[in-house]
Amino acid sequence: MSTLEYKPGLSVEDLPADLQKKEPLKLASNENPLGPSPLALQAIRDNLATLHIYPAKQIELQLRQAIATYLGQQLGPEHIVIGSGGIEVLEFVARSYLTTPDAESVLPRQTFPFLARYHGRSGQKIRFYDLDEDDFSYYPDRIAAAITPQTRLVYVCNPNNPTGTYVPANVLRQIMEVVPNDVLLIHDEAYYDFVDAPDYPDAVPEVLAGKNIFIMRTFAKIYGLAGLRLGFGIASPLIIDRVASVKRNFHVNKLALIAGLAALKDDAHRQRTLANNVAGKQWLTGQLSHLGCRVWPSQANFVLFSHKTVPAQTLIDGLMAQAIIVRPAFGLDNHIRLTIGTPEENARLVESLTAVLQKEIGD
């Protein structure tokens, strides 16, 4: 029997032969369990014969306009920047704002670690603050305390990855008040589409008001286009011009742009994805709670949980032995971030987790 430790980016193709025989299931990367948008797939098929031709700049402009039209609120293409995935969009921001050796960023320890990794490569200083130890709330005063004259970026992930918790509108306003006017606030909304909390903030009016805020969103989750790498940013034209200045030519492939245009029209796939997520989240929360786990309320397409007695790594290893890939939650010591799958995938996860727990603690 092979043993395999989870590492970021691990896919089912990486599993050894004995696990491949068990029909591997990956619930570690928050991918859309219903697959890609059918309209996007058809658009890709229709354009395969043009792959010998470089993507025209006009296609990217069309997508920027389509995104702006879809979002409404008087946004235009000048408010949008396109990237090869949300991570590249965030990299554009980092490269265009962290331009001196002493430039710093401020972000939580318990959040998506892109900026931390970027600073690790650049050697520039990063200042961390902690979310609430129990419910992972953001505290504006902790952000304020971490800001220095060298701060150029403040990062807020909302809903937060890996906790699934969110920053309500009143707290975001408080955060904006403590962030200096010359510091850019990144509002990472990668999981925006799954939010149903009535007090979740609409940050677009802040963009239209010319505030120093940058919103990041992605086609990876709701539209199932993670493999194509397509994300976008929303900000004032001045910020967009600055961020877009670091792009290289042809940085987004033609099929991704075309698929994005089609996906925006695929409301049926969007609604199926949301319905599956709502039902799966409710069912998994109940089942995991019954198994003795604490499950945090989530506004995303994943849930964060921990067991009251069995360490997270033991559960991860036990599930891996059954060819189910889940991941530890970055920034947390003893938690698992679990992607919400289809009903069948969720049921298999719970069945396998039950077997792992029975082995560890008995009936």
Tab-separated table of C-alpha atoms in Angstrom, residues 6-8 28 162 304 312-313 316 326-338:
chain	number	residue	atom	x	y	z
A	6	TYR	CA	-0.750	15.947	0.738
A	7	LYS	CA	1.094	18.820	-0.912
A	8	PRO	CA	-0.476	21.922	-2.495
A	28	ALA	CA	-9.047	19.840	-2.022
A	162	PRO	CA	-9.660	28.811	3.952
A	304	LEU	CA	-13.769	24.352	7.198
A	312	ALA	CA	-6.587	16.806	11.076
A	313	GLN	CA	-3.482	15.165	9.637
A	316	ILE	CA	-6.207	13.596	5.835
A	326	VAL	CA	-8.568	16.806	1.081
A	327	ARG	CA	-6.214	19.477	2.320
A	328	PRO	CA	-5.089	21.037	5.584
A	329	ALA	CA	-6.222	24.637	5.954
A	330	PHE	CA	-3.286	26.992	5.458
A	331	GLY	CA	-2.578	29.257	8.396
A	332	LEU	CA	-4.342	26.906	10.830
A	333	ASP	CA	-2.887	24.058	12.867
A	334	ASN	CA	-5.634	21.457	13.012
A	335	HIS	CA	-8.302	22.182	10.415
A	336	ILE	CA	-9.366	20.742	7.070
A	337	ARG	CA	-10.714	22.724	4.133
A	338	LEU	CA	-13.195	20.528	2.256
